[in-house]
């Protein structure tokens, strides 16, 4: 992950911090984005009455997320070239999730995560109580969202990433903050 020439940027944090809204804004501005796999998997598993849900089978849910994240990464790098790409969570988020849930991380996940190359500056959104909402895919309490944020911060720092905290504010200002970091080299 510590290879700076990859213009593949992770936007991470706890649930309900505004990541997806921010990614949608960056996409509207013409940037390539990769959506979060977790929410898609939850919707899919609910639809088919599957077991791969965080409230049914956390390990299966993590495996589905991990596999989908690797596939999405591989698909986007085939077409993106050197264009910047913004990811709604990265591969390490799944490992952070497993640690948060006190589930042993399979060695093959750790190995694969180290093979995937992102920029080593990671944008992290802190918990933001005023915008936090539960929905059918997001059942965590705000306290759990804070714990998730802490775990994501920890996992990325452990793996040599420099975290850039995106301040609270209107989505346009958050997007501009990220782009300003890219322009000024704060993410270099």
PDB file of C-alpha atoms in Angstrom:
ATOM      1  CA  UNK A   1       0.000   0.000   0.000  1.00  0.00           C
ATOM      2  CA  UNK A   2       2.941   2.345   0.471  1.00  0.00           C
ATOM      3  CA  UNK A   3       3.523   2.976  -3.222  1.00  0.00           C
ATOM      4  CA  UNK A   4       2.881   6.643  -3.899  1.00  0.00           C
ATOM      5  CA  UNK A   5       2.536   6.463  -7.685  1.00  0.00           C
ATOM      6  CA  UNK A   6      -0.880   4.854  -7.496  1.00  0.00           C
ATOM      7  CA  UNK A   7      -3.608   7.525  -7.786  1.00  0.00           C
ATOM      8  CA  UNK A   8      -6.058   5.205  -6.046  1.00  0.00           C
ATOM      9  CA  UNK A   9      -7.418   6.918  -2.976  1.00  0.00           C
ATOM     10  CA  UNK A  10      -9.322   5.304  -0.139  1.00  0.00           C
ATOM     11  CA  UNK A  11     -12.032   7.187   1.709  1.00  0.00           C
ATOM     12  CA  UNK A  12     -12.706   5.368   4.968  1.00  0.00           C
ATOM     13  CA  UNK A  13     -14.156   5.862   8.434  1.00  0.00           C
ATOM     14  CA  UNK A  14     -17.017   4.530  10.481  1.00  0.00           C
ATOM     15  CA  UNK A  15     -20.528   4.018   9.138  1.00  0.00           C
ATOM     16  CA  UNK A  16     -22.734   7.056   8.652  1.00  0.00           C
ATOM     17  CA  UNK A  17     -19.908   9.616   8.415  1.00  0.00           C
ATOM     18  CA  UNK A  18     -20.815  10.736   4.886  1.00  0.00           C
ATOM     19  CA  UNK A  19     -18.440   8.605   2.809  1.00  0.00           C
ATOM     20  CA  UNK A  20     -20.965   7.517   0.195  1.00  0.00           C
ATOM     21  CA  UNK A  21     -22.365  11.040  -0.163  1.00  0.00           C
ATOM     22  CA  UNK A  22     -18.819  12.339  -0.634  1.00  0.00           C
ATOM     23  CA  UNK A  23     -18.017   9.664  -3.224  1.00  0.00           C
ATOM     24  CA  UNK A  24     -21.210  10.547  -5.096  1.00  0.00           C
ATOM     25  CA  UNK A  25     -20.119  14.204  -5.130  1.00  0.00           C
ATOM     26  CA  UNK A  26     -16.681  13.290  -6.493  1.00  0.00           C
ATOM     27  CA  UNK A  27     -18.359  11.171  -9.162  1.00  0.00           C
ATOM     28  CA  UNK A  28     -20.593  14.126 -10.123  1.00  0.00           C
ATOM     29  CA  UNK A  29     -17.391  16.136 -10.550  1.00  0.00           C
ATOM     30  CA  UNK A  30     -16.170  13.597 -13.111  1.00  0.00           C
ATOM     31  CA  UNK A  31     -13.905  11.399 -11.005  1.00  0.00           C
ATOM     32  CA  UNK A  32     -13.901   7.619 -11.106  1.00  0.00           C
ATOM     33  CA  UNK A  33     -15.308   6.124  -7.921  1.00  0.00           C
ATOM     34  CA  UNK A  34     -15.792   2.624  -6.597  1.00  0.00           C
ATOM     35  CA  UNK A  35     -18.807   2.136  -4.293  1.00  0.00           C
ATOM     36  CA  UNK A  36     -18.700   0.355  -0.962  1.00  0.00           C
ATOM     37  CA  UNK A  37     -19.306  -3.377  -1.315  1.00  0.00           C
ATOM     38  CA  UNK A  38     -20.719  -3.914   2.185  1.00  0.00           C
ATOM     39  CA  UNK A  39     -24.018  -2.118   1.593  1.00  0.00           C
ATOM     40  CA  UNK A  40     -24.505  -3.850  -1.761  1.00  0.00           C
ATOM     41  CA  UNK A  41     -23.853  -7.245  -0.186  1.00  0.00           C
ATOM     42  CA  UNK A  42     -26.281  -6.553   2.657  1.00  0.00           C
ATOM     43  CA  UNK A  43     -29.021  -5.548   0.182  1.00  0.00           C
ATOM     44  CA  UNK A  44     -28.312  -8.629  -1.931  1.00  0.00           C
ATOM     45  CA  UNK A  45     -28.278 -10.992   1.058  1.00  0.00           C
ATOM     46  CA  UNK A  46     -31.545  -9.548   2.407  1.00  0.00           C
ATOM     47  CA  UNK A  47     -33.137 -10.000  -1.018  1.00  0.00           C
ATOM     48  CA  UNK A  48     -32.160 -13.678  -1.238  1.00  0.00           C
ATOM     49  CA  UNK A  49     -32.601 -14.328   2.499  1.00  0.00           C
ATOM     50  CA  UNK A  50     -28.893 -15.183   2.621  1.00  0.00           C
ATOM     51  CA  UNK A  51     -26.619 -15.843   5.571  1.00  0.00           C
ATOM     52  CA  UNK A  52     -23.896 -13.342   4.570  1.00  0.00           C
ATOM     53  CA  UNK A  53     -25.165 -10.569   6.819  1.00  0.00           C
ATOM     54  CA  UNK A  54     -23.274  -8.919   9.681  1.00  0.00           C
ATOM     55  CA  UNK A  55     -26.066  -9.837  12.088  1.00  0.00           C
ATOM     56  CA  UNK A  56     -26.199 -13.478  10.899  1.00  0.00           C
ATOM     57  CA  UNK A  57     -22.726 -14.658   9.866  1.00  0.00           C
ATOM     58  CA  UNK A  58     -19.994 -12.042  10.302  1.00  0.00           C
ATOM     59  CA  UNK A  59     -17.233 -14.188   8.776  1.00  0.00           C
ATOM     60  CA  UNK A  60     -19.255 -14.986   5.660  1.00  0.00           C
ATOM     61  CA  UNK A  61     -20.164 -11.312   5.341  1.00  0.00           C
ATOM     62  CA  UNK A  62     -16.467 -10.379   5.628  1.00  0.00           C
ATOM     63  CA  UNK A  63     -15.449 -12.951   3.007  1.00  0.00           C
ATOM     64  CA  UNK A  64     -18.115 -11.701   0.592  1.00  0.00           C
ATOM     65  CA  UNK A  65     -16.980  -8.099   1.159  1.00  0.00           C
ATOM     66  CA  UNK A  66     -13.330  -8.979   0.743  1.00  0.00           C
ATOM     67  CA  UNK A  67     -13.846 -10.944  -2.475  1.00  0.00           C
ATOM     68  CA  UNK A  68     -16.092  -8.246  -3.952  1.00  0.00           C
ATOM     69  CA  UNK A  69     -13.616  -5.502  -2.999  1.00  0.00           C
ATOM     70  CA  UNK A  70     -10.712  -7.340  -4.637  1.00  0.00           C
ATOM     71  CA  UNK A  71     -12.785  -7.908  -7.788  1.00  0.00           C
ATOM     72  CA  UNK A  72     -13.907  -4.260  -7.936  1.00  0.00           C
ATOM     73  CA  UNK A  73     -10.307  -3.109  -7.493  1.00  0.00           C
ATOM     74  CA  UNK A  74      -9.055  -5.393 -10.267  1.00  0.00           C
ATOM     75  CA  UNK A  75     -11.811  -4.271 -12.636  1.00  0.00           C
ATOM     76  CA  UNK A  76     -11.198  -0.549 -12.120  1.00  0.00           C
ATOM     77  CA  UNK A  77      -7.426  -0.706 -12.521  1.00  0.00           C
ATOM     78  CA  UNK A  78      -7.866  -2.349 -15.915  1.00  0.00           C
ATOM     79  CA  UNK A  79      -9.643   0.763 -17.202  1.00  0.00           C
ATOM     80  CA  UNK A  80      -8.491   3.673 -15.015  1.00  0.00           C
ATOM     81  CA  UNK A  81      -4.894   3.974 -16.150  1.00  0.00           C
ATOM     82  CA  UNK A  82      -3.346   6.858 -14.227  1.00  0.00           C
ATOM     83  CA  UNK A  83      -6.649   8.641 -13.588  1.00  0.00           C
ATOM     84  CA  UNK A  84      -7.386   9.220  -9.915  1.00  0.00           C
ATOM     85  CA  UNK A  85      -9.857   6.709  -8.491  1.00  0.00           C
ATOM     86  CA  UNK A  86     -11.663   7.139  -5.175  1.00  0.00           C
ATOM     87  CA  UNK A  87     -12.733   4.029  -3.256  1.00  0.00           C
ATOM     88  CA  UNK A  88     -15.578   3.971  -0.740  1.00  0.00           C
ATOM     89  CA  UNK A  89     -13.524   1.887   1.698  1.00  0.00           C
ATOM     90  CA  UNK A  90     -10.490  -0.218   0.841  1.00  0.00           C
ATOM     91  CA  UNK A  91      -9.472  -3.843   1.200  1.00  0.00           C
ATOM     92  CA  UNK A  92      -8.067  -3.147   4.693  1.00  0.00           C
ATOM     93  CA  UNK A  93     -11.524  -2.097   5.903  1.00  0.00           C
ATOM     94  CA  UNK A  94     -12.625  -5.741   5.815  1.00  0.00           C
ATOM     95  CA  UNK A  95      -9.665  -6.753   7.956  1.00  0.00           C
ATOM     96  CA  UNK A  96     -10.463  -3.888  10.308  1.00  0.00           C
ATOM     97  CA  UNK A  97     -14.055  -5.146  10.492  1.00  0.00           C
ATOM     98  CA  UNK A  98     -12.893  -8.654  11.435  1.00  0.00           C
ATOM     99  CA  UNK A  99     -10.656  -7.262  14.162  1.00  0.00           C
ATOM    100  CA  UNK A 100     -13.478  -5.061  15.432  1.00  0.00           C
ATOM    101  CA  UNK A 101     -15.615  -8.196  15.754  1.00  0.00           C
ATOM    102  CA  UNK A 102     -12.743 -10.163  17.371  1.00  0.00           C
ATOM    103  CA  UNK A 103     -12.726 -12.669  14.511  1.00  0.00           C
ATOM    104  CA  UNK A 104      -9.350 -14.121  13.470  1.00  0.00           C
ATOM    105  CA  UNK A 105      -8.197 -12.712  10.136  1.00  0.00           C
ATOM    106  CA  UNK A 106      -7.434 -15.470   7.614  1.00  0.00           C
ATOM    107  CA  UNK A 107      -3.810 -15.345   6.498  1.00  0.00           C
ATOM    108  CA  UNK A 108      -4.807 -15.338   2.826  1.00  0.00           C
ATOM    109  CA  UNK A 109      -6.716 -12.085   3.390  1.00  0.00           C
ATOM    110  CA  UNK A 110      -3.668 -10.435   4.962  1.00  0.00           C
ATOM    111  CA  UNK A 111      -1.474 -11.602   2.076  1.00  0.00           C
ATOM    112  CA  UNK A 112      -3.906 -10.420  -0.605  1.00  0.00           C
ATOM    113  CA  UNK A 113      -4.429  -7.074   1.139  1.00  0.00           C
ATOM    114  CA  UNK A 114      -0.674  -6.423   0.983  1.00  0.00           C
ATOM    115  CA  UNK A 115      -0.669  -7.116  -2.774  1.00  0.00           C
ATOM    116  CA  UNK A 116      -3.337  -4.509  -3.523  1.00  0.00           C
ATOM    117  CA  UNK A 117      -1.803  -1.087  -4.213  1.00  0.00           C
ATOM    118  CA  UNK A 118      -3.467   2.148  -3.164  1.00  0.00           C
ATOM    119  CA  UNK A 119      -1.973   5.555  -2.513  1.00  0.00           C
ATOM    120  CA  UNK A 120      -0.516   5.544   0.987  1.00  0.00           C
ATOM    121  CA  UNK A 121      -2.394   8.701   1.972  1.00  0.00           C
ATOM    122  CA  UNK A 122      -5.891   7.704   3.065  1.00  0.00           C
ATOM    123  CA  UNK A 123      -8.789  10.099   3.611  1.00  0.00           C
ATOM    124  CA  UNK A 124     -10.699   9.313   6.799  1.00  0.00           C
ATOM    125  CA  UNK A 125     -14.056  10.747   7.824  1.00  0.00           C
ATOM    126  CA  UNK A 126     -14.591  11.041  11.579  1.00  0.00           C
ATOM    127  CA  UNK A 127     -17.861  10.097  13.271  1.00  0.00           C
ATOM    128  CA  UNK A 128     -20.442  12.854  12.849  1.00  0.00           C
ATOM    129  CA  UNK A 129     -23.403  12.454  15.181  1.00  0.00           C
ATOM    130  CA  UNK A 130     -25.549  15.121  13.462  1.00  0.00           C
ATOM    131  CA  UNK A 131     -25.727  13.181  10.186  1.00  0.00           C
ATOM    132  CA  UNK A 132     -25.627   9.631  11.563  1.00  0.00           C
ATOM    133  CA  UNK A 133     -28.736   7.619  10.666  1.00  0.00           C
ATOM    134  CA  UNK A 134     -29.714   3.977  10.836  1.00  0.00           C
ATOM    135  CA  UNK A 135     -31.333   2.282   7.857  1.00  0.00           C
ATOM    136  CA  UNK A 136     -32.031  -1.311   6.727  1.00  0.00           C
ATOM    137  CA  UNK A 137     -28.335  -1.856   5.897  1.00  0.00           C
ATOM    138  CA  UNK A 138     -26.883   0.173   8.788  1.00  0.00           C
ATOM    139  CA  UNK A 139     -27.954  -1.208  12.143  1.00  0.00           C
ATOM    140  CA  UNK A 140     -24.933  -0.127  14.212  1.00  0.00           C
ATOM    141  CA  UNK A 141     -25.339   2.330  17.070  1.00  0.00           C
ATOM    142  CA  UNK A 142     -23.416   5.595  16.973  1.00  0.00           C
ATOM    143  CA  UNK A 143     -21.097   4.139  19.624  1.00  0.00           C
ATOM    144  CA  UNK A 144     -20.359   1.213  17.279  1.00  0.00           C
ATOM    145  CA  UNK A 145     -19.714   3.719  14.475  1.00  0.00           C
ATOM    146  CA  UNK A 146     -17.113   5.422  16.685  1.00  0.00           C
ATOM    147  CA  UNK A 147     -15.497   2.045  17.466  1.00  0.00           C
ATOM    148  CA  UNK A 148     -15.408   1.252  13.742  1.00  0.00           C
ATOM    149  CA  UNK A 149     -13.737   4.601  13.029  1.00  0.00           C
ATOM    150  CA  UNK A 150     -11.115   3.877  15.698  1.00  0.00           C
ATOM    151  CA  UNK A 151     -10.443   0.414  14.263  1.00  0.00           C
ATOM    152  CA  UNK A 152     -10.127   1.745  10.689  1.00  0.00           C
ATOM    153  CA  UNK A 153      -7.726   4.423  11.868  1.00  0.00           C
ATOM    154  CA  UNK A 154      -5.663   1.755  13.621  1.00  0.00           C
ATOM    155  CA  UNK A 155      -5.563  -0.721  10.712  1.00  0.00           C
ATOM    156  CA  UNK A 156      -4.475   1.873   8.162  1.00  0.00           C
ATOM    157  CA  UNK A 157      -1.799   3.321  10.446  1.00  0.00           C
ATOM    158  CA  UNK A 158      -0.490  -0.190  11.190  1.00  0.00           C
ATOM    159  CA  UNK A 159      -0.066  -0.693   7.456  1.00  0.00           C
ATOM    160  CA  UNK A 160       1.998   2.422   6.863  1.00  0.00           C
ATOM    161  CA  UNK A 161      -0.713   4.804   5.709  1.00  0.00           C
ATOM    162  CA  UNK A 162      -0.812   8.506   6.411  1.00  0.00           C
ATOM    163  CA  UNK A 163      -4.354   9.457   7.408  1.00  0.00           C
ATOM    164  CA  UNK A 164      -5.844  12.762   6.285  1.00  0.00           C
ATOM    165  CA  UNK A 165      -8.927  13.595   8.342  1.00  0.00           C
ATOM    166  CA  UNK A 166     -11.678  15.183   6.249  1.00  0.00           C
ATOM    167  CA  UNK A 167     -13.435  17.874   8.311  1.00  0.00           C
ATOM    168  CA  UNK A 168     -17.190  17.982   8.837  1.00  0.00           C
ATOM    169  CA  UNK A 169     -19.102  20.296   6.542  1.00  0.00           C
ATOM    170  CA  UNK A 170     -21.206  20.460   3.397  1.00  0.00           C
ATOM    171  CA  UNK A 171     -20.352  17.719   0.914  1.00  0.00           C
ATOM    172  CA  UNK A 172     -19.065  20.258  -1.631  1.00  0.00           C
ATOM    173  CA  UNK A 173     -16.554  21.574   0.921  1.00  0.00           C
ATOM    174  CA  UNK A 174     -15.477  18.056   1.831  1.00  0.00           C
ATOM    175  CA  UNK A 175     -14.882  17.229  -1.848  1.00  0.00           C
ATOM    176  CA  UNK A 176     -12.965  20.480  -2.312  1.00  0.00           C
ATOM    177  CA  UNK A 177     -10.850  19.655   0.752  1.00  0.00           C
ATOM    178  CA  UNK A 178      -9.822  16.341  -0.821  1.00  0.00           C
ATOM    179  CA  UNK A 179      -9.110  17.899  -4.210  1.00  0.00           C
ATOM    180  CA  UNK A 180      -7.124  20.671  -2.532  1.00  0.00           C
ATOM    181  CA  UNK A 181      -5.016  18.022  -0.794  1.00  0.00           C
ATOM    182  CA  UNK A 182      -4.347  16.423  -4.177  1.00  0.00           C
ATOM    183  CA  UNK A 183      -3.486  19.782  -5.822  1.00  0.00           C
ATOM    184  CA  UNK A 184      -1.186  20.970  -3.043  1.00  0.00           C
ATOM    185  CA  UNK A 185       0.556  17.654  -2.665  1.00  0.00           C
ATOM    186  CA  UNK A 186      -0.749  17.069   0.850  1.00  0.00           C
ATOM    187  CA  UNK A 187      -1.535  13.561  -0.342  1.00  0.00           C
ATOM    188  CA  UNK A 188       1.865  13.037  -1.953  1.00  0.00           C
TER     189      UNK A 188
END
